[in-house]
CSV table of C-alpha atoms in Angstrom, one decimal:
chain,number,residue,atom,x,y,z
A,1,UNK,CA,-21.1,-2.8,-14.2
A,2,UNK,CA,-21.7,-3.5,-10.6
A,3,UNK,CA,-21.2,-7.2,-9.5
A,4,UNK,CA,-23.1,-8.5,-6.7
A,5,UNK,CA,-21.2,-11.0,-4.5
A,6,UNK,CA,-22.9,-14.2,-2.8
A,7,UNK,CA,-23.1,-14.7,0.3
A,8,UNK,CA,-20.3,-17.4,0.3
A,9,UNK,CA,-18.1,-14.3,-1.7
A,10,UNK,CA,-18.7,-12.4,0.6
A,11,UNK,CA,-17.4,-14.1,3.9
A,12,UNK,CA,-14.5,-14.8,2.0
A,13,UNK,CA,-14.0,-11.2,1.0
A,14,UNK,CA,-14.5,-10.8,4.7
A,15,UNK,CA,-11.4,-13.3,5.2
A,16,UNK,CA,-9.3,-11.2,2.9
A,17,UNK,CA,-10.2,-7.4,5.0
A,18,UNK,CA,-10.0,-9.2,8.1
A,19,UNK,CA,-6.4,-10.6,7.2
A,20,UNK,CA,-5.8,-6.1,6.0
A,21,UNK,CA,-7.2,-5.5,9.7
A,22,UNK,CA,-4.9,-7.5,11.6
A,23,UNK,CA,-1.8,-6.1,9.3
A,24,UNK,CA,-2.6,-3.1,10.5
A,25,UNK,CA,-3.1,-3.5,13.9
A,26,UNK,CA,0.4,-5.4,13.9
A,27,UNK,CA,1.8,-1.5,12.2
A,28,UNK,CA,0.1,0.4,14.9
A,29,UNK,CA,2.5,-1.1,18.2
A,30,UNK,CA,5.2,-0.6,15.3
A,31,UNK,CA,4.5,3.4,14.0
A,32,UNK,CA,6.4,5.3,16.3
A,33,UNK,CA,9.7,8.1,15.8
A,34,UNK,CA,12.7,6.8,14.3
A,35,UNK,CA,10.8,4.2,12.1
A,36,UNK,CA,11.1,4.2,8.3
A,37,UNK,CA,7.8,3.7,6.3
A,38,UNK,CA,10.2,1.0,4.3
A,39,UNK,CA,10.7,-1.3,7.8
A,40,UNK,CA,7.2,-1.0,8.3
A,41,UNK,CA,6.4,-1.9,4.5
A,42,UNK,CA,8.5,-5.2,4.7
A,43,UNK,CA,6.6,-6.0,8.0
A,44,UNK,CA,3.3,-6.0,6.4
A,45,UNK,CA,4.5,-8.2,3.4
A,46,UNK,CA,6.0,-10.8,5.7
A,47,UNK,CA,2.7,-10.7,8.0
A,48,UNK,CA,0.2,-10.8,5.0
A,49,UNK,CA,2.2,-14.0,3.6
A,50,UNK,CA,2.4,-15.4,6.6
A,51,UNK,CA,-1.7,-14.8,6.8
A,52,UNK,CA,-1.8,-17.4,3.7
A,53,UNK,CA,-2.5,-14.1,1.3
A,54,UNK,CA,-0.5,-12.0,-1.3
A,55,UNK,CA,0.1,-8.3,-1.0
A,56,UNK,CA,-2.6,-6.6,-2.8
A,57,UNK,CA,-0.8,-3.7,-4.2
A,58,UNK,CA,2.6,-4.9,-4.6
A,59,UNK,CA,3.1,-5.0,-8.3
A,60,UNK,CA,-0.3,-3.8,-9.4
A,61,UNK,CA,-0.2,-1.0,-12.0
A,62,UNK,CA,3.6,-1.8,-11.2
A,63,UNK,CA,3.7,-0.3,-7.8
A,64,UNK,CA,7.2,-1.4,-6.1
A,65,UNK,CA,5.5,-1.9,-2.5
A,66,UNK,CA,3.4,-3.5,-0.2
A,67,UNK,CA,1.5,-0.6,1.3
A,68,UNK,CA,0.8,2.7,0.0
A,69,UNK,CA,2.7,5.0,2.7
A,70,UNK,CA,2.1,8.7,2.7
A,71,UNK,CA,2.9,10.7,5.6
A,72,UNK,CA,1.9,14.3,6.8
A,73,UNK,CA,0.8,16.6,3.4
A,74,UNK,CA,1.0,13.5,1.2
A,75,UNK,CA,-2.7,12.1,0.7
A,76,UNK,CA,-2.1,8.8,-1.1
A,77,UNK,CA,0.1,6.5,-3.1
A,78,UNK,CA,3.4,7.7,-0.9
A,79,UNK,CA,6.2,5.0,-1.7
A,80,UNK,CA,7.7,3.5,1.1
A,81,UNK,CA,11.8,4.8,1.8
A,82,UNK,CA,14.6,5.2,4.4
A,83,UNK,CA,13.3,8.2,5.8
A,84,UNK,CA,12.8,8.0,9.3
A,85,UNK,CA,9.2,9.1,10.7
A,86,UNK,CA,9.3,12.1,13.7
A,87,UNK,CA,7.5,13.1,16.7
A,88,UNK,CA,4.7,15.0,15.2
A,89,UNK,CA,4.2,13.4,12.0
A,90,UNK,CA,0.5,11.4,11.0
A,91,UNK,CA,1.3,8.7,8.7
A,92,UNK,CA,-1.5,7.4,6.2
A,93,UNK,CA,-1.2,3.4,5.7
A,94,UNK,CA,-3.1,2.2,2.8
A,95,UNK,CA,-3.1,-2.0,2.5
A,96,UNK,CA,-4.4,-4.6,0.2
A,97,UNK,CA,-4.4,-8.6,0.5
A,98,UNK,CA,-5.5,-11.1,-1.9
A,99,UNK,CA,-6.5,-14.4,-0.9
A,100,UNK,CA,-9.1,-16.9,-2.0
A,101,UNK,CA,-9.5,-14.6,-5.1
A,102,UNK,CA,-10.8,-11.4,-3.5
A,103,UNK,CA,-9.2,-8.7,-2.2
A,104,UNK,CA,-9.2,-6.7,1.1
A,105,UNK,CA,-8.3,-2.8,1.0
A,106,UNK,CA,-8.2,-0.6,3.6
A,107,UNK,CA,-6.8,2.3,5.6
A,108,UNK,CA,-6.0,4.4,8.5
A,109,UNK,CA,-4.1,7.1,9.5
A,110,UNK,CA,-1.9,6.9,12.6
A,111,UNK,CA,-0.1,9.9,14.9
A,112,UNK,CA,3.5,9.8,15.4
A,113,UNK,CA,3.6,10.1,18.6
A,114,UNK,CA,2.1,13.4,20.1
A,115,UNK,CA,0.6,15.7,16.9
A,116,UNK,CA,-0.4,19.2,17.0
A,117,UNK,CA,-4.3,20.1,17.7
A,118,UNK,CA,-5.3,21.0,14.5
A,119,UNK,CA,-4.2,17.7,12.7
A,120,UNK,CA,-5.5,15.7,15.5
A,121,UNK,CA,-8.6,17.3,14.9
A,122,UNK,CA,-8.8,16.5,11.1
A,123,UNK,CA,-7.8,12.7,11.8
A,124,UNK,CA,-10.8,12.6,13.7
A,125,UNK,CA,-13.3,13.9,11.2
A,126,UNK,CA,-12.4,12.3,8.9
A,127,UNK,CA,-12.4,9.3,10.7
A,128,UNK,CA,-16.2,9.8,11.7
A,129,UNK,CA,-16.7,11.4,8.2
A,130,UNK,CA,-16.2,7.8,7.0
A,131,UNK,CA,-19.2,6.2,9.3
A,132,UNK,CA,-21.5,9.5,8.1
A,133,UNK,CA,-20.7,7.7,4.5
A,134,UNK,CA,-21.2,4.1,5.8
A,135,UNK,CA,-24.7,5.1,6.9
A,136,UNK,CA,-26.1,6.3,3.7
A,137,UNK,CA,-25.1,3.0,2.1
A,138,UNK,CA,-28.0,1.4,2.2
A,139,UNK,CA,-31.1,-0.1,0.2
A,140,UNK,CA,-32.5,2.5,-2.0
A,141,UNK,CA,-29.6,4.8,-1.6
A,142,UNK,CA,-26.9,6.0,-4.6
A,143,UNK,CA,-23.8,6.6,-4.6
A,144,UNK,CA,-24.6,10.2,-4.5
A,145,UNK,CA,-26.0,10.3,-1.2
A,146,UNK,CA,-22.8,8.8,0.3
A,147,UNK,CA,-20.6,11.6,-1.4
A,148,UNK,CA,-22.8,14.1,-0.3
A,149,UNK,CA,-23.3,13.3,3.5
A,150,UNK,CA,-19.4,12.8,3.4
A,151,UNK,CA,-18.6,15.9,1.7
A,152,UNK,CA,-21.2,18.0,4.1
A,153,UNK,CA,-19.8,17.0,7.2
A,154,UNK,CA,-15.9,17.8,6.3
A,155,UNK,CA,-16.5,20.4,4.9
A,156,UNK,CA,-19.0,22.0,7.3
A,157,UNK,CA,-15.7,21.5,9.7
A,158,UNK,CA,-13.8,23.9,7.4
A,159,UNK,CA,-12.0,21.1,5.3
A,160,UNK,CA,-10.8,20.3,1.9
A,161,UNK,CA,-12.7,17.2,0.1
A,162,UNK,CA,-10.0,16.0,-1.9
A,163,UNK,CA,-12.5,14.9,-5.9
A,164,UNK,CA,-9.7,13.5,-7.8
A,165,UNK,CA,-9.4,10.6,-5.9
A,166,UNK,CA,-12.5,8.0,-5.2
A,167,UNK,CA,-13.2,5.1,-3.5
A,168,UNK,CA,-14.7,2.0,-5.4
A,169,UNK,CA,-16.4,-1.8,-5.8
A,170,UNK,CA,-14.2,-4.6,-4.4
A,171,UNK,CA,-14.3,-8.3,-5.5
A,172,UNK,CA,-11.7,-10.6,-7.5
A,173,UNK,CA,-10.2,-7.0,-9.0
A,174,UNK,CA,-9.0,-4.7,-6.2
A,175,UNK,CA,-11.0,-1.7,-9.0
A,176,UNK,CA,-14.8,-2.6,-9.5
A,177,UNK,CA,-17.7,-0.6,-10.2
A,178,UNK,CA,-18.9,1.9,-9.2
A,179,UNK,CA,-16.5,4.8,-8.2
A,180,UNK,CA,-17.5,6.1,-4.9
A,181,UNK,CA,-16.7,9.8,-4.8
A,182,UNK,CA,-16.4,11.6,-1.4
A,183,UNK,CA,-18.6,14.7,-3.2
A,184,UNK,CA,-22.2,14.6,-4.7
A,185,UNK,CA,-25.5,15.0,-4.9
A,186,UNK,CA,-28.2,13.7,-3.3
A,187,UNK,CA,-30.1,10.9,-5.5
A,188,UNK,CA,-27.5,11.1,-7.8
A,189,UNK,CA,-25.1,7.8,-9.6
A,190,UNK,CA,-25.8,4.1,-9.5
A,191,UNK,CA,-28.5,2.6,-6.9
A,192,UNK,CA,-26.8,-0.1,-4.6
A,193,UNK,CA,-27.6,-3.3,-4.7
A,194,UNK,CA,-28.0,-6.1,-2.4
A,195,UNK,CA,-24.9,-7.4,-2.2
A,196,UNK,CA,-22.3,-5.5,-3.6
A,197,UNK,CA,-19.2,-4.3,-2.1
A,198,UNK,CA,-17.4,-1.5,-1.7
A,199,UNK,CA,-14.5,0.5,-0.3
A,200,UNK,CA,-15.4,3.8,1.0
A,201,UNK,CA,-12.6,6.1,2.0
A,202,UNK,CA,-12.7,9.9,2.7
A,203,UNK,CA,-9.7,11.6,1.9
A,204,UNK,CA,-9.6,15.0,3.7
A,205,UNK,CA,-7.1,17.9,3.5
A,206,UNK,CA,-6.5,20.5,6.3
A,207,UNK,CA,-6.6,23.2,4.4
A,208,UNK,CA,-7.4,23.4,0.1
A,209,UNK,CA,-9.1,20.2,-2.0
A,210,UNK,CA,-6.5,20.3,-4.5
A,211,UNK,CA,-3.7,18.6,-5.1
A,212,UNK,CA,-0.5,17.5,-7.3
A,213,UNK,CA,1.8,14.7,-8.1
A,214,UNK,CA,5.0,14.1,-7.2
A,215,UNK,CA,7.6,13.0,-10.3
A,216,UNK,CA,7.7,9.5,-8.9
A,217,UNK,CA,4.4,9.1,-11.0
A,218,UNK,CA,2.5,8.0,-7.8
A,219,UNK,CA,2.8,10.4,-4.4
A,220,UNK,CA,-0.2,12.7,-4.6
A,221,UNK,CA,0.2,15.7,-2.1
A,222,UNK,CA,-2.0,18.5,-1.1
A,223,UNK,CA,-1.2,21.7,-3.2
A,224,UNK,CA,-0.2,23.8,-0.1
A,225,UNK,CA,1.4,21.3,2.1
A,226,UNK,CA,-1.1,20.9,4.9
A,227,UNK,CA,-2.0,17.6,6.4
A,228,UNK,CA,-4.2,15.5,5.0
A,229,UNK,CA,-5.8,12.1,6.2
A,230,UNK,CA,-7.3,9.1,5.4
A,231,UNK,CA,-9.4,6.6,6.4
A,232,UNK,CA,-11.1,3.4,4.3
A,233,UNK,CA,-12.8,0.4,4.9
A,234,UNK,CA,-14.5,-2.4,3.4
A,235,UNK,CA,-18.5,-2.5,3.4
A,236,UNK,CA,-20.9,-5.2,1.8
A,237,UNK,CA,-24.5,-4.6,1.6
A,238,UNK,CA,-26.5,-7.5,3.4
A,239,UNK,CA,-30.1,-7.4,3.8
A,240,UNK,CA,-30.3,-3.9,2.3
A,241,UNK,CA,-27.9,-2.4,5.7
A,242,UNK,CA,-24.4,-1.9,5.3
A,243,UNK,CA,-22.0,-4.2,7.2
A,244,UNK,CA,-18.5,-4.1,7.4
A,245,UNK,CA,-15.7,-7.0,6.5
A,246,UNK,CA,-12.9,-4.8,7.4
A,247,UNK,CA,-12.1,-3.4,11.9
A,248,UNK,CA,-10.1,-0.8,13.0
A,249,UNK,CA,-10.4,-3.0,16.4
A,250,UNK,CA,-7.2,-4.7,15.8
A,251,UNK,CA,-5.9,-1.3,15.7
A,252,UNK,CA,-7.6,0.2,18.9
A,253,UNK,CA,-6.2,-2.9,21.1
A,254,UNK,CA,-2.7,-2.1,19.9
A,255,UNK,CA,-2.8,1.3,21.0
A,256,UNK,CA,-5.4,1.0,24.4
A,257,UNK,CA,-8.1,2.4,22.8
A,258,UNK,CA,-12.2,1.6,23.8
A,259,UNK,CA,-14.3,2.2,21.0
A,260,UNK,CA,-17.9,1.3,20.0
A,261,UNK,CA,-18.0,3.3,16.7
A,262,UNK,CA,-18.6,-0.2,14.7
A,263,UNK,CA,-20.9,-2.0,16.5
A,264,UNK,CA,-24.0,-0.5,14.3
A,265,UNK,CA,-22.1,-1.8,11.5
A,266,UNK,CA,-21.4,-5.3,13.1
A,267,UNK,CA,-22.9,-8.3,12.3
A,268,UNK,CA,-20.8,-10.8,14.7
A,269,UNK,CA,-17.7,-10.3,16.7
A,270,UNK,CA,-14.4,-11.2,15.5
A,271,UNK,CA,-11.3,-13.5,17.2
């Protein structure tokens, strides 16, 4: 069952992605070589509790960590360890916060440093293959015709559309309906409704869509060890448009980086 937020829900679900934004801006001066994804896990924690919030994933479904860590041909749910990152490697940082009730979840994918062509290619579609979603959220829309304009534009560049793995409604449980696949059909699934809230968040491998699981019960990789990235935000449906609670901003001042790709989905600027 979807569950519409109100207004008021939604500006303090805006609180809780906003306080998610700024974490990961704070990892992006921090993901460099010679960093382990464990350093930059008990950064976030301190910097989330510091925000006034809890950790969204730590403990839930009993998941040891703060973020969700998974570097190079691991897609999602990567554990935070010792492991120093390289020159070379992209590293996928999936966060959650919990404050006033309601959670914030997003993610973005970073370069280590200088990556190879190919992969710096792929972070980039599906980067943009995440706005192409955002668009077709809208007032008389489904959920179909955001899996479908997603799917279409990664894989007309040649990519793997990972199906096992969705994004999904946000609100007082990090898990609401409906399940928002990156595939589908046009017309398809539940009709959006003014004021829901969702997390939409393309998952894109270089080379095939499948994957597999790690014995750790939680790192899923692709099945032939290409890259794969991954990119998520927070998006509420206000006066039948989609508008996002969640910025990459934070992230863009960090590393010097102009961008206008949110300002279509920008109701007001943020401190």
């Amino acid at each position: 069952m979807i569950i519409p937020k109100t207004r008021e829900q939604i500006e303090l679900m805006r609180e809780s992605a906003q306080i998610v934004s700024k974490t990961l801006g704070m990892l992006a001066k921090e993901v460099k070589p010679g960093v382990t994804t464990l350093h930059l896990d008990k950064l976030a924690e301190e910097f989330i509790r510091d925000h006034g919030a809890h950790p969204g994933f730590l403990g839930m479904y009993d998941f040891p960590n703060s973020l969700c860590m998974s570097p190079n041909a691991q897609v999602v749910h990567g554990i935070p360890n010792e492991k120093p990152l390289v020159e070379g490697d992209i590293i996928s940082i999936d966060c959650g916060a919990l404050k006033n009730g309601f959670y914030g979840d997003h993610a973005y994918t970073f370069a280590v440093g200088e990556i190879a062509p190919e992969t710096k290619k792929l972070l980039e579609v599906t980067k943009e293959s995440l706005y192409v979603g955002i668009r077709e959220f809208k007032a008389g829309n489904r959920v179909g015709d955001v899996g479908y304009a997603i799917q279409k534009f990664t894989e007309d560049h040649g990519y793997g559309v990972v199906r096992e793995l969705v994004g999904h409604g946000l609100g007082a449980k990090m898990h609401e309906d409906p399940e928002m696949p990156n595939y589908g059909r046009k017309g398809r699934g539940k009709k959006f409704v003014e004021g829901m809230v969702v997390a939409i968040e393309p998952m894109t491998n270089l080379g095939t869509r499948r994957i597999k699981q790690l014995p750790d019960g939680w790192t899923i990789l692709t099945a032939d060890n290409k890259p794969s990235a991954h990119f998520e935000h927070d998006v509420a449906l206000i006066d039948g448009k989609p508008e996002l609670l969640s910025t990459f901003s934070y992230i863009y001042e960090a590393l010097g980086i102009e961008s206008n790709e949110e300002d279509e989905f920008r109701a007001k600027t943020y401190d």
